[in-house]
């Protein structure tokens, strides 16, 4: 693995344990393996795809990436649901906490457990919604790990909050009286100022182990569509920190049959502005109803830029648009009226962009979370009750435990050094 800033070169194991490179860049693969499509003709399930596609990245690793490992992590389905003859929804939300973050969080947790030394590892994570619950679920009860999950108080949905605060044991939920950006600053400061850096790591999507398993979404969907239509697939990806769409570009780089890639943002339009001006300027995030995408300074932009030779090339290959809250609501209503299909607000940004695309090509929109996590937004719009999946139902009755703090580092430090 090498750093996007070029100064650091490490093994996959070191990249996972370090998270961020020592030159403060992000780790990316030195090179991408190439696959023949014919070798995927007989793949029975996601775990088998995972084994074939991810093994080359783990050459020489202490992580035992075998069939058992993959089956343990990819134990829930990924459904490709047709809306009509050439429009599909890829449902990435059938994991334990109902968002696509479960794939990356579970993969990361299993890797970390195999790579951990004797000492307790403290995993710090700032979340704008779904990462926190996925990480909590993935690490709950794991020996040798304490997880500290910071979320901005009152800025996530009630059900997102329950999924973070219901665990207890080695999971510490911390509600910060501030914004997501302030949560992230607390984590960064703890990581950069610790006297025992090897004791701390982060589970945010800067970690390469969160991104690699997401390549499978695009592998799986592109092969299915190729079989069905004899054509390359086109994707629309709801994006915030740009991790998921980076995995899509990586799958394309690896030779999977992918044609156009469209990015859908919410009203946070830092990327739209960058494309227009050619000058990158981080923005403070603004609150939207697609809250897991409220990002004003996407960390994975560095990984995307690293794929292209210069800004012009980058600009040609990236197609991004910002979708307002009003347009998200209209998309949820439209999709339900046309197809009786209920989208979450994030997935609805991708649906909105279907209006920009050629009708003659197969399109897949990535559905990143289950709508039942956002019942407060969707039910009043559609006037229907969203059935609650059983894995969420189980958590709803549990007792919530959280620590409330002001966004001050001293208080946070006391908690994590306890
Ligand atoms: C995290 C998240 C996103 C954004 O994904 P990135 O990889 O950060 O671009 C979109 N939708 C949902 C539901 C999420 O939880």
mmCIF file of N, CA and C and ligand atoms in Angstrom, residues 98-101 128-131 160 205 210-211 214 237-246 265 290-293 295 300 344 346-347 367-370 373-374, ligand 1:
data_model
loop_
_atom_site.group_PDB
_atom_site.id
_atom_site.type_symbol
_atom_site.label_atom_id
_atom_site.label_comp_id
_atom_site.label_asym_id
_atom_site.label_seq_id
_atom_site.Cartn_x
_atom_site.Cartn_y
_atom_site.Cartn_z
ATOM 1 N N UNK A 98 -28.398 -2.091 9.163
ATOM 2 C CA UNK A 98 -29.241 -1.585 8.061
ATOM 3 C C UNK A 98 -28.642 -0.461 7.220
ATOM 4 N N UNK A 99 -27.320 -0.410 7.118
ATOM 5 C CA UNK A 99 -26.732 0.475 6.105
ATOM 6 C C UNK A 99 -25.549 -0.261 5.472
ATOM 7 N N UNK A 100 -25.044 0.269 4.349
ATOM 8 C CA UNK A 100 -23.909 -0.400 3.686
ATOM 9 C C UNK A 100 -22.662 -0.374 4.560
ATOM 10 N N UNK A 101 -22.644 0.477 5.584
ATOM 11 C CA UNK A 101 -21.479 0.576 6.457
ATOM 12 C C UNK A 101 -21.184 -0.752 7.173
ATOM 13 N N UNK A 128 -21.642 10.641 11.544
ATOM 14 C CA UNK A 128 -22.777 11.507 11.241
ATOM 15 C C UNK A 128 -24.035 10.652 11.140
ATOM 16 N N UNK A 129 -23.963 9.405 11.600
ATOM 17 C CA UNK A 129 -25.161 8.575 11.600
ATOM 18 C C UNK A 129 -24.900 7.091 11.543
ATOM 19 N N UNK A 130 -24.531 6.572 10.372
ATOM 20 C CA UNK A 130 -24.551 5.121 10.192
ATOM 21 C C UNK A 130 -23.240 4.412 10.498
ATOM 22 N N UNK A 131 -22.121 5.130 10.413
ATOM 23 C CA UNK A 131 -20.852 4.487 10.721
ATOM 24 C C UNK A 131 -20.834 4.026 12.174
ATOM 25 N N UNK A 160 -31.232 5.985 14.424
ATOM 26 C CA UNK A 160 -29.765 5.929 14.319
ATOM 27 C C UNK A 160 -29.158 5.999 15.715
ATOM 28 N N UNK A 205 -13.743 6.093 7.399
ATOM 29 C CA UNK A 205 -13.483 5.470 6.098
ATOM 30 C C UNK A 205 -12.143 5.871 5.507
ATOM 31 N N UNK A 210 -11.947 -0.532 5.440
ATOM 32 C CA UNK A 210 -13.362 -0.197 5.277
ATOM 33 C C UNK A 210 -13.727 -0.150 3.791
ATOM 34 N N UNK A 211 -12.787 0.289 2.966
ATOM 35 C CA UNK A 211 -13.104 0.489 1.545
ATOM 36 C C UNK A 211 -13.046 -0.778 0.705
ATOM 37 N N UNK A 214 -16.080 -2.858 -0.084
ATOM 38 C CA UNK A 214 -17.140 -2.175 -0.841
ATOM 39 C C UNK A 214 -16.980 -2.368 -2.348
ATOM 40 N N UNK A 237 -24.147 6.806 -7.328
ATOM 41 C CA UNK A 237 -23.729 6.533 -5.953
ATOM 42 C C UNK A 237 -24.003 7.754 -5.053
ATOM 43 N N UNK A 238 -24.873 7.589 -4.041
ATOM 44 C CA UNK A 238 -25.088 8.670 -3.072
ATOM 45 C C UNK A 238 -23.816 8.853 -2.244
ATOM 46 N N UNK A 239 -23.281 10.063 -2.185
ATOM 47 C CA UNK A 239 -21.940 10.216 -1.622
ATOM 48 C C UNK A 239 -21.818 11.364 -0.637
ATOM 49 N N UNK A 240 -20.920 11.159 0.343
ATOM 50 C CA UNK A 240 -20.607 12.190 1.321
ATOM 51 C C UNK A 240 -19.100 12.291 1.462
ATOM 52 N N UNK A 241 -18.527 11.307 2.154
ATOM 53 C CA UNK A 241 -17.085 11.267 2.335
ATOM 54 C C UNK A 241 -16.370 10.627 1.143
ATOM 55 N N UNK A 242 -17.120 10.184 0.146
ATOM 56 C CA UNK A 242 -16.619 9.662 -1.133
ATOM 57 C C UNK A 242 -15.898 8.323 -1.037
ATOM 58 N N UNK A 243 -16.109 7.582 0.041
ATOM 59 C CA UNK A 243 -15.490 6.266 0.146
ATOM 60 C C UNK A 243 -16.155 5.256 -0.774
ATOM 61 N N UNK A 244 -17.474 5.237 -0.744
ATOM 62 C CA UNK A 244 -18.197 4.247 -1.523
ATOM 63 C C UNK A 244 -17.947 4.431 -3.024
ATOM 64 N N UNK A 245 -17.967 5.659 -3.490
ATOM 65 C CA UNK A 245 -17.770 5.867 -4.930
ATOM 66 C C UNK A 245 -16.311 5.596 -5.326
ATOM 67 N N UNK A 246 -15.388 5.781 -4.404
ATOM 68 C CA UNK A 246 -13.997 5.400 -4.695
ATOM 69 C C UNK A 246 -13.917 3.902 -4.979
ATOM 70 N N UNK A 265 -24.740 14.089 -4.549
ATOM 71 C CA UNK A 265 -24.511 14.707 -3.230
ATOM 72 C C UNK A 265 -25.813 15.303 -2.733
ATOM 73 N N UNK A 290 -30.600 13.932 4.386
ATOM 74 C CA UNK A 290 -29.724 12.774 4.099
ATOM 75 C C UNK A 290 -28.483 12.955 4.968
ATOM 76 N N UNK A 291 -28.626 12.802 6.285
ATOM 77 C CA UNK A 291 -27.621 13.291 7.233
ATOM 78 C C UNK A 291 -26.286 12.557 7.179
ATOM 79 N N UNK A 292 -26.293 11.299 6.738
ATOM 80 C CA UNK A 292 -25.024 10.557 6.685
ATOM 81 C C UNK A 292 -24.116 11.080 5.565
ATOM 82 N N UNK A 293 -24.654 11.981 4.746
ATOM 83 C CA UNK A 293 -23.863 12.575 3.666
ATOM 84 C C UNK A 293 -23.553 14.048 3.930
ATOM 85 N N UNK A 295 -21.234 16.199 4.681
ATOM 86 C CA UNK A 295 -19.778 16.287 4.775
ATOM 87 C C UNK A 295 -19.312 17.488 3.965
ATOM 88 N N UNK A 300 -11.997 11.159 1.339
ATOM 89 C CA UNK A 300 -11.590 10.259 0.254
ATOM 90 C C UNK A 300 -11.390 10.943 -1.099
ATOM 91 N N UNK A 344 -34.703 5.377 1.131
ATOM 92 C CA UNK A 344 -34.257 6.247 2.230
ATOM 93 C C UNK A 344 -33.807 7.572 1.614
ATOM 94 N N UNK A 346 -31.025 9.125 1.512
ATOM 95 C CA UNK A 346 -29.724 9.079 0.833
ATOM 96 C C UNK A 346 -29.872 8.444 -0.541
ATOM 97 N N UNK A 347 -30.530 7.287 -0.555
ATOM 98 C CA UNK A 347 -30.739 6.582 -1.824
ATOM 99 C C UNK A 347 -31.556 7.447 -2.780
ATOM 100 N N UNK A 367 -28.593 1.806 -3.013
ATOM 101 C CA UNK A 367 -29.451 2.136 -1.869
ATOM 102 C C UNK A 367 -28.636 1.884 -0.610
ATOM 103 N N UNK A 368 -28.221 2.966 0.036
ATOM 104 C CA UNK A 368 -27.191 2.857 1.070
ATOM 105 C C UNK A 368 -27.734 2.582 2.467
ATOM 106 N N UNK A 369 -29.009 2.897 2.720
ATOM 107 C CA UNK A 369 -29.582 2.593 4.040
ATOM 108 C C UNK A 369 -31.024 2.143 3.892
ATOM 109 N N UNK A 370 -31.502 1.421 4.901
ATOM 110 C CA UNK A 370 -32.891 0.958 4.916
ATOM 111 C C UNK A 370 -33.816 2.127 5.292
ATOM 112 N N UNK A 373 -34.854 3.312 8.999
ATOM 113 C CA UNK A 373 -34.030 4.141 9.881
ATOM 114 C C UNK A 373 -34.467 5.597 9.844
ATOM 115 N N UNK A 374 -35.254 5.948 8.822
ATOM 116 C CA UNK A 374 -35.624 7.351 8.604
ATOM 117 C C UNK A 374 -37.134 7.519 8.528
HETATM 118 C C1 LIG B 1 -22.031 6.933 4.862
HETATM 119 C C2 LIG B 1 -23.269 6.998 4.034
HETATM 120 C C3 LIG B 1 -23.272 7.575 2.746
HETATM 121 C C4 LIG B 1 -22.043 8.236 2.158
HETATM 122 O O1 LIG B 1 -21.033 7.323 1.840
HETATM 123 P P1 LIG B 1 -19.529 7.839 1.597
HETATM 124 O O2 LIG B 1 -18.729 6.621 1.411
HETATM 125 O O3 LIG B 1 -19.167 8.606 2.829
HETATM 126 O O4 LIG B 1 -19.578 8.727 0.401
HETATM 127 C C5 LIG B 1 -24.435 7.538 2.018
HETATM 128 N N1 LIG B 1 -25.566 7.000 2.523
HETATM 129 C C6 LIG B 1 -25.604 6.447 3.743
HETATM 130 C C7 LIG B 1 -26.889 5.889 4.244
HETATM 131 C C8 LIG B 1 -24.465 6.423 4.547
HETATM 132 O O5 LIG B 1 -24.532 5.882 5.771
#
